[in-house]
Structures are given as structure tokens and as C-alpha cells.
Amino acid sequence: MKYEISITKTTEPKAKPADESKLGFGKVFTDHMFLMEYNTEKGWHDARIVPFDYLPIHPASTVLHYGAEIFEGMKAYRTQNGDISLFRPMENIRRLNNSADRLCLPKIDEEGCLDILKTIVALEKDWVPHEEGTSLYIRPFMFGNDPHLGVHAVHNATFVVICSPVGAYYPEGLAPTKIAIESEDVRAVRGGTGYAKCGGNYAASLRAGQKAEDRGYTQVLWLDGVERKYIEEVGSMNVMFKINGTIVTPALTGSVLPGITRKSCVEMLRSWGYPVEERLLSVDELIAAAADGTLEEAWGTGTAAVVSPIGHLSYDNKEYTVSDDKIGSLTQKLYDALTGIQWGKVEDTYHWCEFVCKG
Ligand code: COI
């Protein structure tokens, strides 16, 4: 089911970023945004693309008090043959609806949501950057918008899509990151919202992230919230380790985000013949492997982070270098294969790319 989308174009288009090598992440926004409202009587309605602007919001709005918010992160790419395409957008749409289910927010029709994403990306196609390593980051998000303070499931909600031309997420680019294993704060517990992509998970992560940054680390690696024993994920990405030839990544136990880049990497690795174990991985096992040299490579996966090498781990006041603090050969192979498909440099044998429009 498609939503009827009205389009009001800006009369004051902004200048596009002059130097695409300095885009960074999420600092520049395109000319337009998508908005749509929900209430229990009308369902989703008033789908519209309007000039990018601030949102008016009631001071009692559910999102401001009780954190009723979910989001997605996805990218549009300018491929080598000049097409603009999305990467596995249905995976994001399904995850958005799973997050909505967990946070008691309304679901969106899958085909209708794909049409929304394609419509805004096609309208903003000139904002999709050209340089290698860049893309148009798309941030769909939804929040509860009931104008009263009672704590109840949401009856009014707003769905928004904003777009931002981006380069690398980390200032390090593809240089290895330094990750601190966090043993005090936890991000999520099973039965909580860890598997949902909701703002609250990230709010809970900020203190530990800041502490790690102050000590010179890029991000934290979370342990499970019950035993503080099992590896879960990094601040903005899932995590994978090559231990003695086998790739190990934390199982999706309910407190780990089911990443789409994670899923794509697992599928590629298996198709290349690597053994991949999705299982509980204790921090003791990881640290023992780091200490005896069997931890061959470590990397994070995420839409924003893509495939990001980890060159350094810190745990319990001890420091461990991984892969000589260089990008490992398998990490590089994964990065090249994934971005090769996304940028249309290699054949998309998995059928992951979704055509949006000619660039
Ligand atoms: C993404 O990879 O798209 C994310 O949502 C991570 C982030 C919070 C920047």
C-alpha cells in the first residue's frame, strides 16, 4: 500500500558541500524532509515532503518525557554506472517495524515505506555525493507525540525521514579504532530494548562512551547486562573476531542489535567458505585469544561504520594490540566486497541493491 505523498519544494536550495572529502558524518542535511502523522482514528496520514526545517513539538510530547523513539540508519549510493541505489532497504523497514512493536509505536506498511524512501532519495538525488567512500545517509525515525503526561502506549506518532551526505563515520576513516571493554555501565538487558533500534539504548550508552573518549578510545565494547561476561556490541556497530581461523560474532540473544551489515558480512563470509560462529563469546575467551595471539583480527560492522577495523582493545586496565594495529586482510576483503557491491563496482550476486533512479 502506497501512501499519497504531497511534495512542497524549497524555494531556497542550499549549496551542496564543496569538498566531499570533508563531509564527516551527519553534519550536513539536504533540502527536504519527509513527514507523516499517525493517530488511532486515522492511522498514518498527511504524508508530505517539505523543506528541511525544525519540528514544532508539544512540550508534553511522549518522546520528550518517556523516550518513545525509534530510528533506522541506511544509505543511498551513487553507483559506477550512474544509478542511485539503496542497500537492502526492506531489512531496515522490517527492523523499524520490529522496533515499533517493542516500543508500542505504530507500524508502517512495508511497501509504502519503501516508496517513501525512494521518493525522498529521488528528490534529493543531487545530494548523493560522488567521491569514493561517501554516500547519502538516510535517517528514518518515529516518535510518540501524545500531548499529555500519562504513561501509556502511543496514540499519536510522527514519522520523519532526513538525509545527510556523509563520508566515514570515524575520524580515523579506515585506520584501526581503539576500543575499551566496559565493565560498569551496561547498554541493554534481555527482555529490554537492546534488539530494537531506539534512542534510549544510545542515551544509556553516552556516559561510558564519553569516559572512553576522555581516555583516548574511540568507543566502548559492551558486555551483557546480567553477568557482565559476554561480549555484545560496540557503541555504533556490531562486532566480529577472527579467532584461530574462525569468525566469531555475538549471537542475537535479544540484547544485541540485529545489524544489516552484520547479517551481510555473515552471509558473505559463509559464501566464501569461512566458518562463522554466532554464539556467546565471553570476555575471558576473547582476552585469552588477544593475549596468546590467536585473535587474528577484530572489526565492527554497521551502516554508518561500514566495516571498521579494531586495532586495540583495553580491558581491566590492560591493553591488547590486535593485528599489529593494522587493518587485517579479511577485514579489508569484507570492506572491499561490501562497498564494491554498494558502489556498483562488483556484480551484486546477492541482489542486495535496490534501484531508486538514474543519478
Ligand atoms: C548506523 O549504523 O546507521 C547507526 O544507526 C549507528 C549510529 C547510531 C550512528
mmCIF file of C-alpha atoms and ligand atoms in Angstrom:
data_model
loop_
_atom_site.group_PDB
_atom_site.id
_atom_site.type_symbol
_atom_site.label_atom_id
_atom_site.label_comp_id
_atom_site.label_asym_id
_atom_site.label_seq_id
_atom_site.Cartn_x
_atom_site.Cartn_y
_atom_site.Cartn_z
ATOM 1 C CA MET A 1 0.000 0.000 0.000
ATOM 2 C CA LYS A 2 1.473 3.336 -1.041
ATOM 3 C CA TYR A 3 0.915 6.489 0.967
ATOM 4 C CA GLU A 4 -0.215 9.560 -1.005
ATOM 5 C CA ILE A 5 2.787 11.906 -0.709
ATOM 6 C CA SER A 6 2.450 15.654 -1.342
ATOM 7 C CA ILE A 7 5.659 17.460 -2.295
ATOM 8 C CA THR A 8 6.446 21.092 -1.497
ATOM 9 C CA LYS A 9 9.848 22.028 -2.880
ATOM 10 C CA THR A 10 12.137 24.516 -1.208
ATOM 11 C CA THR A 11 12.435 27.927 -2.796
ATOM 12 C CA GLU A 12 15.866 28.350 -1.192
ATOM 13 C CA PRO A 13 18.022 25.358 -2.160
ATOM 14 C CA LYS A 14 21.266 25.165 -0.189
ATOM 15 C CA ALA A 15 24.721 24.925 -1.709
ATOM 16 C CA LYS A 16 25.986 21.351 -1.851
ATOM 17 C CA PRO A 17 29.172 20.595 0.134
ATOM 18 C CA ALA A 18 32.101 21.833 -1.931
ATOM 19 C CA ASP A 19 34.669 19.338 -0.627
ATOM 20 C CA GLU A 20 33.239 15.827 -0.358
ATOM 21 C CA SER A 21 36.400 14.563 1.322
ATOM 22 C CA LYS A 22 35.496 16.617 4.403
ATOM 23 C CA LEU A 23 31.885 15.516 4.839
ATOM 24 C CA GLY A 24 32.325 13.615 8.104
ATOM 25 C CA PHE A 25 29.120 12.113 9.479
ATOM 26 C CA GLY A 26 25.677 13.657 9.899
ATOM 27 C CA LYS A 27 26.588 17.324 9.915
ATOM 28 C CA VAL A 28 25.056 18.498 6.634
ATOM 29 C CA PHE A 29 21.403 17.958 5.708
ATOM 30 C CA THR A 30 19.641 18.022 2.367
ATOM 31 C CA ASP A 31 16.971 20.496 1.238
ATOM 32 C CA HIS A 32 13.895 18.431 2.124
ATOM 33 C CA MET A 33 12.497 16.023 4.684
ATOM 34 C CA PHE A 34 9.603 13.591 4.780
ATOM 35 C CA LEU A 35 6.902 13.794 7.471
ATOM 36 C CA MET A 36 3.795 11.741 8.204
ATOM 37 C CA GLU A 37 1.438 11.716 11.194
ATOM 38 C CA TYR A 38 -0.365 8.885 12.939
ATOM 39 C CA ASN A 39 -3.336 8.763 15.229
ATOM 40 C CA THR A 40 -5.528 5.873 16.259
ATOM 41 C CA GLU A 41 -8.564 7.212 14.373
ATOM 42 C CA LYS A 42 -6.962 7.981 11.023
ATOM 43 C CA GLY A 43 -3.897 5.715 11.037
ATOM 44 C CA TRP A 44 -0.945 7.129 9.086
ATOM 45 C CA HIS A 45 -1.928 10.253 7.171
ATOM 46 C CA ASP A 46 -0.714 13.556 5.779
ATOM 47 C CA ALA A 47 2.391 12.100 4.113
ATOM 48 C CA ARG A 48 4.420 15.020 2.816
ATOM 49 C CA ILE A 49 7.829 16.128 1.675
ATOM 50 C CA VAL A 50 8.572 19.673 2.779
ATOM 51 C CA PRO A 51 11.614 21.949 3.006
ATOM 52 C CA PHE A 52 14.032 20.805 5.739
ATOM 53 C CA ASP A 53 13.204 22.646 8.953
ATOM 54 C CA TYR A 54 12.815 22.434 12.731
ATOM 55 C CA LEU A 55 9.898 20.359 14.017
ATOM 56 C CA PRO A 56 7.217 22.010 16.139
ATOM 57 C CA ILE A 57 6.634 19.795 19.175
ATOM 58 C CA HIS A 58 4.234 19.921 22.124
ATOM 59 C CA PRO A 59 6.153 20.321 25.405
ATOM 60 C CA ALA A 60 4.282 17.324 26.896
ATOM 61 C CA SER A 61 5.049 15.096 23.889
ATOM 62 C CA THR A 62 5.663 11.431 24.813
ATOM 63 C CA VAL A 63 9.069 11.383 23.217
ATOM 64 C CA LEU A 64 10.371 14.240 25.359
ATOM 65 C CA HIS A 65 9.371 12.604 28.647
ATOM 66 C CA TYR A 66 9.366 8.857 28.114
ATOM 67 C CA GLY A 67 11.739 8.411 25.201
ATOM 68 C CA ALA A 68 9.249 6.826 22.772
ATOM 69 C CA GLU A 69 11.544 6.956 19.740
ATOM 70 C CA ILE A 70 12.920 4.516 17.194
ATOM 71 C CA PHE A 71 15.116 5.048 14.177
ATOM 72 C CA GLU A 72 16.928 3.429 11.293
ATOM 73 C CA GLY A 73 20.179 4.113 9.509
ATOM 74 C CA MET A 74 20.538 3.329 5.821
ATOM 75 C CA LYS A 75 22.424 4.676 2.836
ATOM 76 C CA ALA A 76 21.847 5.595 -0.810
ATOM 77 C CA TYR A 77 24.831 5.163 -3.119
ATOM 78 C CA ARG A 78 25.833 6.708 -6.427
ATOM 79 C CA THR A 79 26.971 3.651 -8.329
ATOM 80 C CA GLN A 80 29.592 3.486 -11.050
ATOM 81 C CA ASN A 81 27.030 3.235 -13.833
ATOM 82 C CA GLY A 82 25.323 6.400 -12.603
ATOM 83 C CA ASP A 83 22.356 4.823 -10.808
ATOM 84 C CA ILE A 84 21.282 5.791 -7.317
ATOM 85 C CA SER A 85 20.560 2.708 -5.232
ATOM 86 C CA LEU A 86 19.660 1.619 -1.711
ATOM 87 C CA PHE A 87 21.231 -1.304 0.137
ATOM 88 C CA ARG A 88 18.783 -3.942 1.434
ATOM 89 C CA PRO A 89 16.138 -1.350 2.358
ATOM 90 C CA MET A 90 13.493 -3.949 3.229
ATOM 91 C CA GLU A 91 15.756 -5.211 6.025
ATOM 92 C CA ASN A 92 15.700 -1.733 7.579
ATOM 93 C CA ILE A 93 11.956 -1.414 7.117
ATOM 94 C CA ARG A 94 11.304 -4.746 8.813
ATOM 95 C CA ARG A 95 13.633 -3.829 11.672
ATOM 96 C CA LEU A 96 11.860 -0.474 12.031
ATOM 97 C CA ASN A 97 8.570 -2.319 12.454
ATOM 98 C CA ASN A 98 10.133 -4.718 14.991
ATOM 99 C CA SER A 99 11.389 -1.716 16.943
ATOM 100 C CA ALA A 100 7.917 -0.136 16.683
ATOM 101 C CA ASP A 101 6.402 -3.301 18.106
ATOM 102 C CA ARG A 102 8.769 -3.214 21.112
ATOM 103 C CA LEU A 103 8.180 0.484 21.836
ATOM 104 C CA CYS A 104 4.394 0.364 21.256
ATOM 105 C CA LEU A 105 4.676 2.682 18.274
ATOM 106 C CA PRO A 106 2.569 2.167 15.124
ATOM 107 C CA LYS A 107 3.915 0.040 12.282
ATOM 108 C CA ILE A 108 4.316 1.316 8.747
ATOM 109 C CA ASP A 109 3.271 -0.548 5.628
ATOM 110 C CA GLU A 110 6.475 -2.101 4.218
ATOM 111 C CA GLU A 111 5.866 -1.309 0.540
ATOM 112 C CA GLY A 112 4.593 2.150 1.484
ATOM 113 C CA CYS A 113 7.739 2.813 3.488
ATOM 114 C CA LEU A 114 9.961 1.697 0.597
ATOM 115 C CA ASP A 115 8.070 4.080 -1.666
ATOM 116 C CA ILE A 116 8.597 6.937 0.852
ATOM 117 C CA LEU A 117 12.337 6.238 0.953
ATOM 118 C CA LYS A 118 12.646 6.047 -2.823
ATOM 119 C CA THR A 119 10.602 9.233 -3.282
ATOM 120 C CA ILE A 120 12.722 11.353 -0.936
ATOM 121 C CA VAL A 121 16.009 9.904 -2.225
ATOM 122 C CA ALA A 122 14.988 10.504 -5.849
ATOM 123 C CA LEU A 123 14.058 14.093 -4.984
ATOM 124 C CA GLU A 124 17.424 14.599 -3.241
ATOM 125 C CA LYS A 125 19.474 12.632 -5.796
ATOM 126 C CA ASP A 126 21.823 15.556 -6.470
ATOM 127 C CA TRP A 127 22.825 15.393 -2.790
ATOM 128 C CA VAL A 128 24.158 11.840 -3.133
ATOM 129 C CA PRO A 129 27.904 12.505 -3.088
ATOM 130 C CA HIS A 130 30.253 11.303 -5.813
ATOM 131 C CA GLU A 131 33.557 10.578 -4.096
ATOM 132 C CA GLU A 132 34.646 7.074 -3.196
ATOM 133 C CA GLY A 133 33.780 6.356 0.444
ATOM 134 C CA THR A 134 30.794 8.699 0.505
ATOM 135 C CA SER A 135 27.033 8.135 0.418
ATOM 136 C CA LEU A 136 23.724 9.723 1.348
ATOM 137 C CA TYR A 137 22.899 8.597 4.895
ATOM 138 C CA ILE A 138 19.154 8.237 5.419
ATOM 139 C CA ARG A 139 17.749 8.554 8.921
ATOM 140 C CA PRO A 140 14.093 7.467 9.180
ATOM 141 C CA PHE A 141 12.770 7.966 12.723
ATOM 142 C CA MET A 142 9.477 7.786 14.553
ATOM 143 C CA PHE A 143 8.385 9.225 17.846
ATOM 144 C CA GLY A 144 5.380 9.154 20.123
ATOM 145 C CA ASN A 145 3.673 12.504 20.121
ATOM 146 C CA ASP A 146 0.781 12.344 22.586
ATOM 147 C CA PRO A 147 0.325 15.798 24.118
ATOM 148 C CA HIS A 148 -0.197 14.637 27.730
ATOM 149 C CA LEU A 149 1.894 13.231 30.561
ATOM 150 C CA GLY A 150 0.202 9.902 31.312
ATOM 151 C CA VAL A 151 2.409 6.861 30.674
ATOM 152 C CA HIS A 152 0.517 4.867 28.046
ATOM 153 C CA ALA A 153 1.035 3.193 24.686
ATOM 154 C CA VAL A 154 1.269 5.806 21.979
ATOM 155 C CA HIS A 155 -1.887 7.105 20.217
ATOM 156 C CA ASN A 156 -0.226 9.848 18.185
ATOM 157 C CA ALA A 157 3.074 9.491 16.387
ATOM 158 C CA THR A 158 5.185 11.228 13.773
ATOM 159 C CA PHE A 159 7.412 9.557 11.183
ATOM 160 C CA VAL A 160 10.220 11.600 9.677
ATOM 161 C CA VAL A 161 12.973 10.910 7.143
ATOM 162 C CA ILE A 162 16.002 13.176 6.914
ATOM 163 C CA CYS A 163 19.035 12.718 4.677
ATOM 164 C CA SER A 164 22.667 13.689 5.096
ATOM 165 C CA PRO A 165 25.584 13.321 2.672
ATOM 166 C CA VAL A 166 28.334 11.522 4.618
ATOM 167 C CA GLY A 167 31.880 10.257 4.476
ATOM 168 C CA ALA A 168 33.494 7.978 7.067
ATOM 169 C CA TYR A 169 31.789 7.691 10.478
ATOM 170 C CA TYR A 170 35.044 7.655 12.416
ATOM 171 C CA PRO A 171 37.580 10.443 12.033
ATOM 172 C CA GLU A 172 40.106 7.584 11.766
ATOM 173 C CA GLY A 173 38.493 6.577 8.438
ATOM 174 C CA LEU A 174 39.646 3.022 7.710
ATOM 175 C CA ALA A 175 42.502 3.233 10.240
ATOM 176 C CA PRO A 176 42.005 0.837 13.172
ATOM 177 C CA THR A 177 39.960 2.052 16.142
ATOM 178 C CA LYS A 178 40.819 1.731 19.850
ATOM 179 C CA ILE A 179 38.053 0.068 21.805
ATOM 180 C CA ALA A 180 37.631 -0.049 25.588
ATOM 181 C CA ILE A 181 35.711 -3.001 27.045
ATOM 182 C CA GLU A 182 33.201 -1.525 29.502
ATOM 183 C CA SER A 183 32.580 -3.383 32.732
ATOM 184 C CA GLU A 184 30.495 -0.900 34.742
ATOM 185 C CA ASP A 185 27.679 0.557 32.646
ATOM 186 C CA VAL A 186 25.538 -1.749 30.519
ATOM 187 C CA ARG A 187 23.688 -0.893 27.334
ATOM 188 C CA ALA A 188 20.819 -3.363 27.413
ATOM 189 C CA VAL A 189 19.411 -6.466 29.053
ATOM 190 C CA ARG A 190 17.461 -9.351 27.597
ATOM 191 C CA GLY A 191 13.780 -8.553 27.741
ATOM 192 C CA GLY A 192 14.646 -4.872 27.419
ATOM 193 C CA THR A 193 15.053 -2.894 24.212
ATOM 194 C CA GLY A 194 18.544 -3.989 23.120
ATOM 195 C CA TYR A 195 17.365 -5.589 19.866
ATOM 196 C CA ALA A 196 15.265 -2.553 18.965
ATOM 197 C CA LYS A 197 16.850 0.487 17.372
ATOM 198 C CA CYS A 198 15.596 3.048 19.850
ATOM 199 C CA GLY A 199 17.110 6.302 21.000
ATOM 200 C CA GLY A 200 17.063 5.187 24.658
ATOM 201 C CA ASN A 201 19.664 2.476 24.003
ATOM 202 C CA TYR A 202 22.024 5.137 22.741
ATOM 203 C CA ALA A 203 21.201 7.565 25.584
ATOM 204 C CA ALA A 204 22.170 4.810 28.042
ATOM 205 C CA SER A 205 25.473 4.398 26.228
ATOM 206 C CA LEU A 206 26.634 8.004 26.333
ATOM 207 C CA ARG A 207 28.296 8.083 29.759
ATOM 208 C CA ALA A 208 30.547 5.103 29.116
ATOM 209 C CA GLY A 209 31.252 6.369 25.585
ATOM 210 C CA GLN A 210 32.338 9.748 26.903
ATOM 211 C CA LYS A 211 34.519 8.180 29.599
ATOM 212 C CA ALA A 212 36.212 6.024 26.962
ATOM 213 C CA GLU A 213 36.744 9.025 24.663
ATOM 214 C CA ASP A 214 38.272 11.001 27.515
ATOM 215 C CA ARG A 215 40.763 8.153 27.971
ATOM 216 C CA GLY A 216 41.672 8.193 24.270
ATOM 217 C CA TYR A 217 39.490 5.326 22.997
ATOM 218 C CA THR A 218 37.172 5.507 20.016
ATOM 219 C CA GLN A 219 34.208 3.667 21.555
ATOM 220 C CA VAL A 220 33.246 1.044 24.116
ATOM 221 C CA LEU A 221 32.605 -2.659 23.701
ATOM 222 C CA TRP A 222 29.587 -3.684 25.780
ATOM 223 C CA LEU A 223 29.308 -6.753 27.943
ATOM 224 C CA ASP A 224 25.956 -8.420 28.658
ATOM 225 C CA GLY A 225 23.827 -6.694 31.265
ATOM 226 C CA VAL A 226 23.329 -9.683 33.575
ATOM 227 C CA GLU A 227 26.668 -11.402 34.098
ATOM 228 C CA ARG A 228 28.943 -8.732 32.556
ATOM 229 C CA LYS A 229 30.656 -11.685 30.988
ATOM 230 C CA TYR A 230 29.653 -11.973 27.338
ATOM 231 C CA ILE A 231 30.617 -9.650 24.502
ATOM 232 C CA GLU A 232 27.621 -7.865 22.954
ATOM 233 C CA GLU A 233 28.365 -4.976 20.570
ATOM 234 C CA VAL A 234 30.309 -1.733 20.183
ATOM 235 C CA GLY A 235 28.796 1.760 20.573
ATOM 236 C CA SER A 236 27.624 2.195 16.995
ATOM 237 C CA MET A 237 28.267 -1.190 15.425
ATOM 238 C CA ASN A 238 28.173 -4.976 15.811
ATOM 239 C CA VAL A 239 31.455 -6.733 16.327
ATOM 240 C CA MET A 240 33.269 -9.737 14.812
ATOM 241 C CA PHE A 241 36.502 -11.511 15.701
ATOM 242 C CA LYS A 242 38.702 -13.900 13.762
ATOM 243 C CA ILE A 243 39.992 -16.342 16.345
ATOM 244 C CA ASN A 244 42.227 -19.145 15.117
ATOM 245 C CA GLY A 245 40.715 -19.037 11.628
ATOM 246 C CA THR A 246 37.083 -18.988 12.792
ATOM 247 C CA ILE A 247 34.918 -15.884 12.717
ATOM 248 C CA VAL A 248 33.026 -15.419 15.950
ATOM 249 C CA THR A 249 30.286 -12.851 16.437
ATOM 250 C CA PRO A 250 27.908 -12.479 19.390
ATOM 251 C CA ALA A 251 24.623 -14.338 18.914
ATOM 252 C CA LEU A 252 21.442 -12.271 18.627
ATOM 253 C CA THR A 253 20.237 -13.020 22.132
ATOM 254 C CA GLY A 254 17.757 -10.150 22.401
ATOM 255 C CA SER A 255 20.082 -7.509 23.788
ATOM 256 C CA VAL A 256 22.176 -7.173 20.620
ATOM 257 C CA LEU A 257 21.087 -5.107 17.613
ATOM 258 C CA PRO A 258 20.397 -7.335 14.577
ATOM 259 C CA GLY A 259 22.630 -5.354 12.228
ATOM 260 C CA ILE A 260 22.060 -5.485 8.484
ATOM 261 C CA THR A 261 25.771 -5.062 7.778
ATOM 262 C CA ARG A 262 26.399 -7.818 10.353
ATOM 263 C CA LYS A 263 23.968 -10.108 8.514
ATOM 264 C CA SER A 264 25.513 -9.237 5.129
ATOM 265 C CA CYS A 265 29.044 -9.943 6.391
ATOM 266 C CA VAL A 266 27.995 -13.286 7.873
ATOM 267 C CA GLU A 267 26.375 -14.224 4.549
ATOM 268 C CA MET A 268 29.456 -13.191 2.557
ATOM 269 C CA LEU A 269 31.895 -14.933 4.913
ATOM 270 C CA ARG A 270 29.902 -18.177 4.754
ATOM 271 C CA SER A 271 29.684 -17.975 0.980
ATOM 272 C CA TRP A 272 33.492 -17.634 0.882
ATOM 273 C CA GLY A 273 33.813 -20.809 2.954
ATOM 274 C CA TYR A 274 34.826 -19.314 6.311
ATOM 275 C CA PRO A 275 33.484 -20.951 9.450
ATOM 276 C CA VAL A 276 31.267 -18.396 11.206
ATOM 277 C CA GLU A 277 30.003 -18.953 14.736
ATOM 278 C CA GLU A 278 27.172 -16.811 16.081
ATOM 279 C CA ARG A 279 27.411 -17.642 19.747
ATOM 280 C CA LEU A 280 28.082 -16.398 23.243
ATOM 281 C CA LEU A 281 31.682 -15.198 23.432
ATOM 282 C CA SER A 282 32.985 -14.498 26.898
ATOM 283 C CA VAL A 283 35.319 -11.613 27.527
ATOM 284 C CA ASP A 284 37.718 -14.095 29.161
ATOM 285 C CA GLU A 285 37.886 -16.143 25.957
ATOM 286 C CA LEU A 286 38.420 -13.002 23.892
ATOM 287 C CA ILE A 287 41.139 -11.638 26.154
ATOM 288 C CA ALA A 288 42.898 -15.022 26.302
ATOM 289 C CA ALA A 289 42.913 -15.050 22.477
ATOM 290 C CA ALA A 290 44.229 -11.474 22.393
ATOM 291 C CA ALA A 291 46.972 -12.416 24.854
ATOM 292 C CA ASP A 292 48.116 -15.627 23.133
ATOM 293 C CA GLY A 293 47.952 -14.226 19.586
ATOM 294 C CA THR A 294 45.068 -16.379 18.325
ATOM 295 C CA LEU A 295 42.906 -13.271 17.996
ATOM 296 C CA GLU A 296 43.910 -12.607 14.399
ATOM 297 C CA GLU A 297 41.528 -9.770 13.501
ATOM 298 C CA ALA A 298 38.687 -7.771 15.005
ATOM 299 C CA TRP A 299 36.278 -5.428 13.275
ATOM 300 C CA GLY A 300 32.973 -3.676 13.691
ATOM 301 C CA THR A 301 30.084 -3.679 11.225
ATOM 302 C CA GLY A 302 27.344 -1.097 10.815
ATOM 303 C CA THR A 303 25.624 1.060 8.238
ATOM 304 C CA ALA A 304 27.419 4.171 9.424
ATOM 305 C CA ALA A 305 30.689 2.442 10.304
ATOM 306 C CA VAL A 306 30.602 0.025 7.294
ATOM 307 C CA VAL A 307 33.406 -2.468 8.150
ATOM 308 C CA SER A 308 35.735 -0.859 10.641
ATOM 309 C CA PRO A 309 38.977 -2.470 11.851
ATOM 310 C CA ILE A 310 39.734 -2.658 15.572
ATOM 311 C CA GLY A 311 43.452 -2.373 16.314
ATOM 312 C CA HIS A 312 43.412 -2.112 20.045
ATOM 313 C CA LEU A 313 41.394 -3.452 22.992
ATOM 314 C CA SER A 314 41.514 -2.405 26.600
ATOM 315 C CA TYR A 315 40.107 -4.458 29.488
ATOM 316 C CA ASP A 316 40.664 -4.358 33.201
ATOM 317 C CA ASN A 317 43.434 -1.767 32.897
ATOM 318 C CA LYS A 318 45.379 -3.909 30.425
ATOM 319 C CA GLU A 319 45.992 -3.088 26.774
ATOM 320 C CA TYR A 320 45.976 -5.518 23.842
ATOM 321 C CA THR A 321 47.043 -4.846 20.260
ATOM 322 C CA VAL A 322 45.104 -6.672 17.551
ATOM 323 C CA SER A 323 46.541 -7.445 14.120
ATOM 324 C CA ASP A 324 49.569 -5.193 14.777
ATOM 325 C CA ASP A 325 47.179 -2.252 14.923
ATOM 326 C CA LYS A 326 46.702 -2.576 11.144
ATOM 327 C CA ILE A 327 43.641 -3.483 9.097
ATOM 328 C CA GLY A 328 43.618 -7.281 8.748
ATOM 329 C CA SER A 329 43.394 -8.934 5.346
ATOM 330 C CA LEU A 330 39.930 -10.413 5.967
ATOM 331 C CA THR A 331 38.620 -7.102 7.307
ATOM 332 C CA GLN A 332 39.896 -5.401 4.145
ATOM 333 C CA LYS A 333 38.381 -8.129 1.957
ATOM 334 C CA LEU A 334 34.991 -7.682 3.631
ATOM 335 C CA TYR A 335 35.169 -3.895 3.310
ATOM 336 C CA ASP A 336 36.096 -4.126 -0.369
ATOM 337 C CA ALA A 337 33.434 -6.721 -1.151
ATOM 338 C CA LEU A 338 30.654 -4.883 0.659
ATOM 339 C CA THR A 339 31.453 -1.404 -0.632
ATOM 340 C CA GLY A 340 32.161 -2.893 -4.069
ATOM 341 C CA ILE A 341 28.548 -4.098 -4.207
ATOM 342 C CA GLN A 342 27.188 -0.863 -2.725
ATOM 343 C CA TRP A 343 29.103 1.376 -5.124
ATOM 344 C CA GLY A 344 28.307 -0.872 -8.084
ATOM 345 C CA LYS A 345 31.966 -1.787 -8.654
ATOM 346 C CA VAL A 346 31.363 -5.530 -8.442
ATOM 347 C CA GLU A 347 28.412 -7.612 -9.508
ATOM 348 C CA ASP A 348 25.638 -7.740 -6.912
ATOM 349 C CA THR A 349 25.306 -11.513 -6.949
ATOM 350 C CA TYR A 350 23.282 -11.380 -3.710
ATOM 351 C CA HIS A 351 20.667 -8.983 -5.188
ATOM 352 C CA TRP A 352 21.061 -6.594 -2.269
ATOM 353 C CA CYS A 353 20.892 -3.298 -4.176
ATOM 354 C CA GLU A 354 17.556 -1.654 -4.877
ATOM 355 C CA PHE A 355 17.443 0.738 -7.822
ATOM 356 C CA VAL A 356 15.986 4.170 -6.974
ATOM 357 C CA CYS A 357 16.574 6.343 -10.021
ATOM 358 C CA LYS A 358 19.150 7.442 -12.564
ATOM 359 C CA GLY A 359 21.706 9.754 -10.935
HETATM 360 C C1 COI B 1 24.029 3.198 11.794
HETATM 361 O O1 COI B 1 24.991 2.474 11.606
HETATM 362 O O2 COI B 1 23.314 3.593 10.878
HETATM 363 C C2 COI B 1 23.638 3.606 13.130
HETATM 364 O O3 COI B 1 22.484 3.825 13.337
HETATM 365 C C3 COI B 1 24.681 3.827 14.125
HETATM 366 C C4 COI B 1 24.626 5.156 14.682
HETATM 367 C C5 COI B 1 23.856 5.361 15.876
HETATM 368 C C6 COI B 1 25.345 6.237 14.063
#
